[in-house]
XYZ file of C-alpha atoms in Angstrom:
307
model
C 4.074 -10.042 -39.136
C 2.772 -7.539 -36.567
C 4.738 -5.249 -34.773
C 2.259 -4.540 -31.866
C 2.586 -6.127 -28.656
C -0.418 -8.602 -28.415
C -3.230 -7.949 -25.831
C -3.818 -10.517 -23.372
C -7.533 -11.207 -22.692
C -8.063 -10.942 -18.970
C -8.858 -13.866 -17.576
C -12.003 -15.067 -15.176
C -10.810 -14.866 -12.398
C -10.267 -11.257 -12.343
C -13.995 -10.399 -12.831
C -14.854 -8.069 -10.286
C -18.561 -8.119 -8.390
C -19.936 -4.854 -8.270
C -21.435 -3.929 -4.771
C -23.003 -0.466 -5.614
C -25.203 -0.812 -2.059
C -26.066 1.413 0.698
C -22.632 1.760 2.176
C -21.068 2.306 -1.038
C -23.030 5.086 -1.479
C -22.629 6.787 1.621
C -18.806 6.542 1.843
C -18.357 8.088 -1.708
C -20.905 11.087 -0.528
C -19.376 11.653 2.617
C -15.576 11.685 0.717
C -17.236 14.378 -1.253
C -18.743 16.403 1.145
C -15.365 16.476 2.925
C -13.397 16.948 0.185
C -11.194 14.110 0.331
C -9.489 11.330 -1.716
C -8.897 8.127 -1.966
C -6.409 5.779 -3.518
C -9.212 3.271 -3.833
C -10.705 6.202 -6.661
C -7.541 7.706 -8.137
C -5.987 4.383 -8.355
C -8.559 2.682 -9.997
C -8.815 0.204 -7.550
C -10.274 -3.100 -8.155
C -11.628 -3.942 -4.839
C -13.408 -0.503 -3.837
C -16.744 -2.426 -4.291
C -16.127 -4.798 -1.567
C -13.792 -2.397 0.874
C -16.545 0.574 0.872
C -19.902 -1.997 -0.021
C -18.746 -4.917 2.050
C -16.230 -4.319 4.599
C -16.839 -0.164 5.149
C -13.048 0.968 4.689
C -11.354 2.964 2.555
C -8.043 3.925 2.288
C -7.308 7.665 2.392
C -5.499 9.670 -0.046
C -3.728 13.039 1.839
C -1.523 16.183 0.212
C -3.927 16.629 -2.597
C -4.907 14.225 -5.935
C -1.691 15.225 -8.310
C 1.153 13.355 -7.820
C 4.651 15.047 -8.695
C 5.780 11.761 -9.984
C 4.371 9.831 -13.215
C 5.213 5.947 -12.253
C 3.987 3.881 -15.722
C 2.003 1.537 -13.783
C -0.201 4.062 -11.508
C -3.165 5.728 -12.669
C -2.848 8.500 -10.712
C -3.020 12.100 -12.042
C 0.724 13.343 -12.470
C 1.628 17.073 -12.765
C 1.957 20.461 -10.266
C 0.216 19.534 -6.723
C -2.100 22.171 -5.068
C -1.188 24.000 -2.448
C -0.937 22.319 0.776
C -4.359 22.020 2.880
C -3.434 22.410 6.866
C -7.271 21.239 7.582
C -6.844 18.127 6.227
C -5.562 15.685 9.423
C -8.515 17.242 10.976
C -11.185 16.309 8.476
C -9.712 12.558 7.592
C -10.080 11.766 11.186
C -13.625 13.152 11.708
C -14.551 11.247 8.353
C -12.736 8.315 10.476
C -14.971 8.637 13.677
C -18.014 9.010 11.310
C -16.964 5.770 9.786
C -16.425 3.599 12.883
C -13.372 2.006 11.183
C -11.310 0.442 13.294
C -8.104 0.388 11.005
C -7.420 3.020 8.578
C -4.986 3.363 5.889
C -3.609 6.750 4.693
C -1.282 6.962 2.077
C -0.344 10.179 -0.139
C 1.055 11.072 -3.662
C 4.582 11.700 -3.712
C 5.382 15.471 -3.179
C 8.760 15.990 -4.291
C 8.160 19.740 -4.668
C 8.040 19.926 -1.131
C 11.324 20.104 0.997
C 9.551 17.804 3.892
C 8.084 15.615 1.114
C 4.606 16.360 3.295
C 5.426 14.608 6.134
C 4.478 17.318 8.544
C 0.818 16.793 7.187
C 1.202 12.758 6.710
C 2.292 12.498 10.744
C -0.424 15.425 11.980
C -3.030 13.220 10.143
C -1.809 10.327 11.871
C -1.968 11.925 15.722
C -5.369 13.934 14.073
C -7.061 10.551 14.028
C -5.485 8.976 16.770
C -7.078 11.726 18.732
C -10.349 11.101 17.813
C -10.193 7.474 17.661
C -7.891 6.091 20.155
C -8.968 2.829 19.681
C -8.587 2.827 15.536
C -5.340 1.597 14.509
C -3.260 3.400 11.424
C -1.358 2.472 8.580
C 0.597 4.573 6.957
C 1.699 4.237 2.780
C 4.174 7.094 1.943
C 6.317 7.248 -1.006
C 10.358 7.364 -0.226
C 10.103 10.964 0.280
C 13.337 11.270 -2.184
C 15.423 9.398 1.060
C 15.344 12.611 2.940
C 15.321 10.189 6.322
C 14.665 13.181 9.204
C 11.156 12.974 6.907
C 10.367 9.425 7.603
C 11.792 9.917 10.788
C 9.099 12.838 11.230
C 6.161 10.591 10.129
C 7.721 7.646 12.555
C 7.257 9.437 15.067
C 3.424 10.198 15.143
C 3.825 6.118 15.807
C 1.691 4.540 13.183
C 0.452 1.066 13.948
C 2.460 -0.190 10.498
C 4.715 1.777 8.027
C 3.915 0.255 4.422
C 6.642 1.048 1.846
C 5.997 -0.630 -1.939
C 8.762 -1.785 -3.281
C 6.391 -2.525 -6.493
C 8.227 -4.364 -8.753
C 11.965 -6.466 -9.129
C 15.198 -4.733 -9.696
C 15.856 -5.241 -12.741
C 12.263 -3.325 -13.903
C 12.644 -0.630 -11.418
C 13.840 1.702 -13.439
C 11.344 1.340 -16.066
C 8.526 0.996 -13.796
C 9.038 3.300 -11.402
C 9.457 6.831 -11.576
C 12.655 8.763 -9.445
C 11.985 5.840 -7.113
C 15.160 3.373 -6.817
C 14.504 -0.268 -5.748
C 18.140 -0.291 -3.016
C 15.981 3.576 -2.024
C 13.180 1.727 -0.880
C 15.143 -1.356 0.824
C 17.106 1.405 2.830
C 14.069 3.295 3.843
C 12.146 -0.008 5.192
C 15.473 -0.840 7.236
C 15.616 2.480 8.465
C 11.789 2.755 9.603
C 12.510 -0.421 11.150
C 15.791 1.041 12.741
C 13.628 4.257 14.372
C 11.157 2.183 15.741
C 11.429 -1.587 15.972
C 8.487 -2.220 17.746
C 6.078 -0.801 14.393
C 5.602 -3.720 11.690
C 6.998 -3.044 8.381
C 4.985 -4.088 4.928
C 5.594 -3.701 1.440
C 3.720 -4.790 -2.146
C 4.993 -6.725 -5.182
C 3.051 -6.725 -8.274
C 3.210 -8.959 -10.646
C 2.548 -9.369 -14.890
C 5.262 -6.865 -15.738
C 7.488 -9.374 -17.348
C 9.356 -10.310 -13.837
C 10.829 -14.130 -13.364
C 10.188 -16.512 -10.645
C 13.710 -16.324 -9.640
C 13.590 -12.717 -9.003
C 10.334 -12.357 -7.622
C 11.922 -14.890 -4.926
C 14.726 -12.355 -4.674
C 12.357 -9.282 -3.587
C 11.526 -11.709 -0.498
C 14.882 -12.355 0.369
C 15.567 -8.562 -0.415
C 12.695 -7.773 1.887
C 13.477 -10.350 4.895
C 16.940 -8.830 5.018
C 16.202 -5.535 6.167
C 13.258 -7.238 8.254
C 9.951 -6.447 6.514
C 7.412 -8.294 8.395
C 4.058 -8.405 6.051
C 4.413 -8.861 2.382
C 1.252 -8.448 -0.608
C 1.597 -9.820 -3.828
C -1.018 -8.910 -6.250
C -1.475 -8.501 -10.466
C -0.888 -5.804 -11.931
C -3.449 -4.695 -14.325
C -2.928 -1.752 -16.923
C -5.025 1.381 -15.894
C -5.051 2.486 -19.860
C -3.293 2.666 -23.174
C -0.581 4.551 -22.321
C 0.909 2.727 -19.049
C 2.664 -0.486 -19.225
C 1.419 -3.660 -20.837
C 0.358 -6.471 -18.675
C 3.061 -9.324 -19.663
C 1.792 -12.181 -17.779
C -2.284 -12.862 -15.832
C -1.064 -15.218 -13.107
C -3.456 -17.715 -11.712
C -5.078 -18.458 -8.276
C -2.926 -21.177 -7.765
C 0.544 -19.763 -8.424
C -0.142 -16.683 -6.060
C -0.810 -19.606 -2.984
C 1.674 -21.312 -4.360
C 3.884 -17.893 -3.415
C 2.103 -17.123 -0.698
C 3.321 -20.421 1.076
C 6.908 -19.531 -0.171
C 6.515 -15.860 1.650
C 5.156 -17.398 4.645
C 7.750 -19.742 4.429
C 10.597 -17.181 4.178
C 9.567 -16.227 7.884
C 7.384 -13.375 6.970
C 4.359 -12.987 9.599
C 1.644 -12.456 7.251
C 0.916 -12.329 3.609
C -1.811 -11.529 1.213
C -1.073 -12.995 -2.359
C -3.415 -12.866 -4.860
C -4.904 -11.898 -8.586
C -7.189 -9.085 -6.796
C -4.964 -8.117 -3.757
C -3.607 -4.621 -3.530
C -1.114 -2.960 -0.655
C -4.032 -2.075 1.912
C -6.253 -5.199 0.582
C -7.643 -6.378 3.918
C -5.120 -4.474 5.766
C -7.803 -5.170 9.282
C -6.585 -8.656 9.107
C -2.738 -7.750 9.017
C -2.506 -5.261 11.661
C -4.215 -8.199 13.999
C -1.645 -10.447 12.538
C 1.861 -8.245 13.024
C 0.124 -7.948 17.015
C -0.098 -11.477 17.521
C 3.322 -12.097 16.333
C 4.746 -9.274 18.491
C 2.809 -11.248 21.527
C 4.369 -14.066 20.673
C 8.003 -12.911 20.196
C 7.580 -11.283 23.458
C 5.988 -14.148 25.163
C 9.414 -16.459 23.887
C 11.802 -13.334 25.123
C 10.300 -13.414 28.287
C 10.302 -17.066 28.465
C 13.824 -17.046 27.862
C 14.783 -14.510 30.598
C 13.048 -16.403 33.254
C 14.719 -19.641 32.444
């Protein structure tokens, strides 16, 4: 009998369109020519054809393309980061104006190495752009920044229009999942954005195929509600090469709705859930959501001070 872990054949439903068109071409020559990254590259990204062919967004990666952490499910490039580049803000949010976009996502690799885990630069890129585009709304992605909280304090307040935090995977795989990253670490540094500024929407990512059960994947929404996450993505996780994790499990179209309705249901005000979604997968469509909940929240406050 064999040893090896069997390979599961990926199904359908995960085929991915290629959209190699005009706009796909521009954005990648333009990231060039500017000498910037994206997560949709580094990350392998299974939906860069439609974001930069169909839709025109990207999602930008700042404080260089090495990451000081090596996370077994990410297929970004681990080792000693670069030294820090002060013109970046400055050159994301021209390639932002150039772009038109009205929402943006910027996200970074962790930089543990640096004593302000490169907020200074994450919350400068975020006033850089809102600058230049005061009519583009930003999301922000940052790793836990090792729980120093005067740096996510730093980056909260440049006020970004959503602080995204992935909590990635269940508990009980955190540790082998996730590198320096604890799972209670990111619970207490959602509550805590939430806690500096209750008015921004909170968001965070599951991903699923890593050997989780049903039971706890219900317990990362319950986990999430508690310390008031408002927008929730649930996507599968799919192995970037041989040496990171084995995919345990390709769930189906159906069970991500059927999770979906169960996130919705837990009271959170929007959710993406699906084989192909990612953490800024059609992240346009949640920004709109998180305001129209906020209008409506206020509109029942207000309601129930003038009766």
């Amino acid at each position: 009998m064999s040893t090896k872990q069997e390979h599961l054949r990926k199904p359908d439903w995960l085929k991915i369109k290629l959209n190699t068109n005009e706009n796909y071409t521009d954005l990648k020559k333009m990231m060039r020519e500017n000498n910037l990254n994206t997560v949709c590259e580094e990350a392998r990204c299974p939906n860069i054809h439609e974001c930069w062919g169909t839709r025109r967004t990207a999602t930008f990666m700042i404080l260089g393309a090495v990451c000081t952490r090596a996370c077994r499910f990410c297929a970004v490039k681990t080792g000693l980061p670069n030294e820090l580049d002060l013109q970046e803000p400055e050159r994301v949010a021209q390639s932002v104006k150039l772009m038109n976009l009205k929402h943006t996502v910027i996200t970074a690799v962790a930089r543990d190495d640096l004593k302000d885990g490169g907020s200074a630069v994450f919350a400068e890129t975020v006033r850089a752009i809102k600058r230049e585009n005061p009519f583009t709304t930003v999301e922000v992605l940052p790793s836990d920044m090792g729980g120093v909280y005067e740096n996510l304090e730093r980056l909260m307040e440049a006020e970004p229009d959503i602080l995204n935090h992935n909590i990635e995977t269940v508990r009980r795989l955190t540790p082998r999942v996730r590198a320096r990253a604890t799972y209670d670490r990111s619970l207490e540094f959602l509550k805590r954005a939430k806690e500096m500024r209750p008015e921004i929407p909170t968001k965070s990512s599951l991903m699923l195929g890593l050997g989780e059960t049903h039971e706890e994947i219900l317990e990362v929404m319950d986990d999430l509600r508690a310390n008031d996450v408002d927008i929730m993505t649930i996507g599968q996780y799919l192995q970037p090469s041989k040496k990171h994790l084995k995919v345990q499990k390709y769930y189906s179209p159906k069970e991500f709705k059927e999770l979906w309705q169960i996130a919705m249901d837990k009271g959170f005000s929007h959710c993406q859930a699906g084989p192909l979604v990612r953490s800024s997968y059609h992240a346009d469509e949640q920004v709109n959501a998180a305001a129209k909940e906020r209008q409506r929240l206020g509109e029942i406050e207000a309601a129930a001070t003038n009766s």
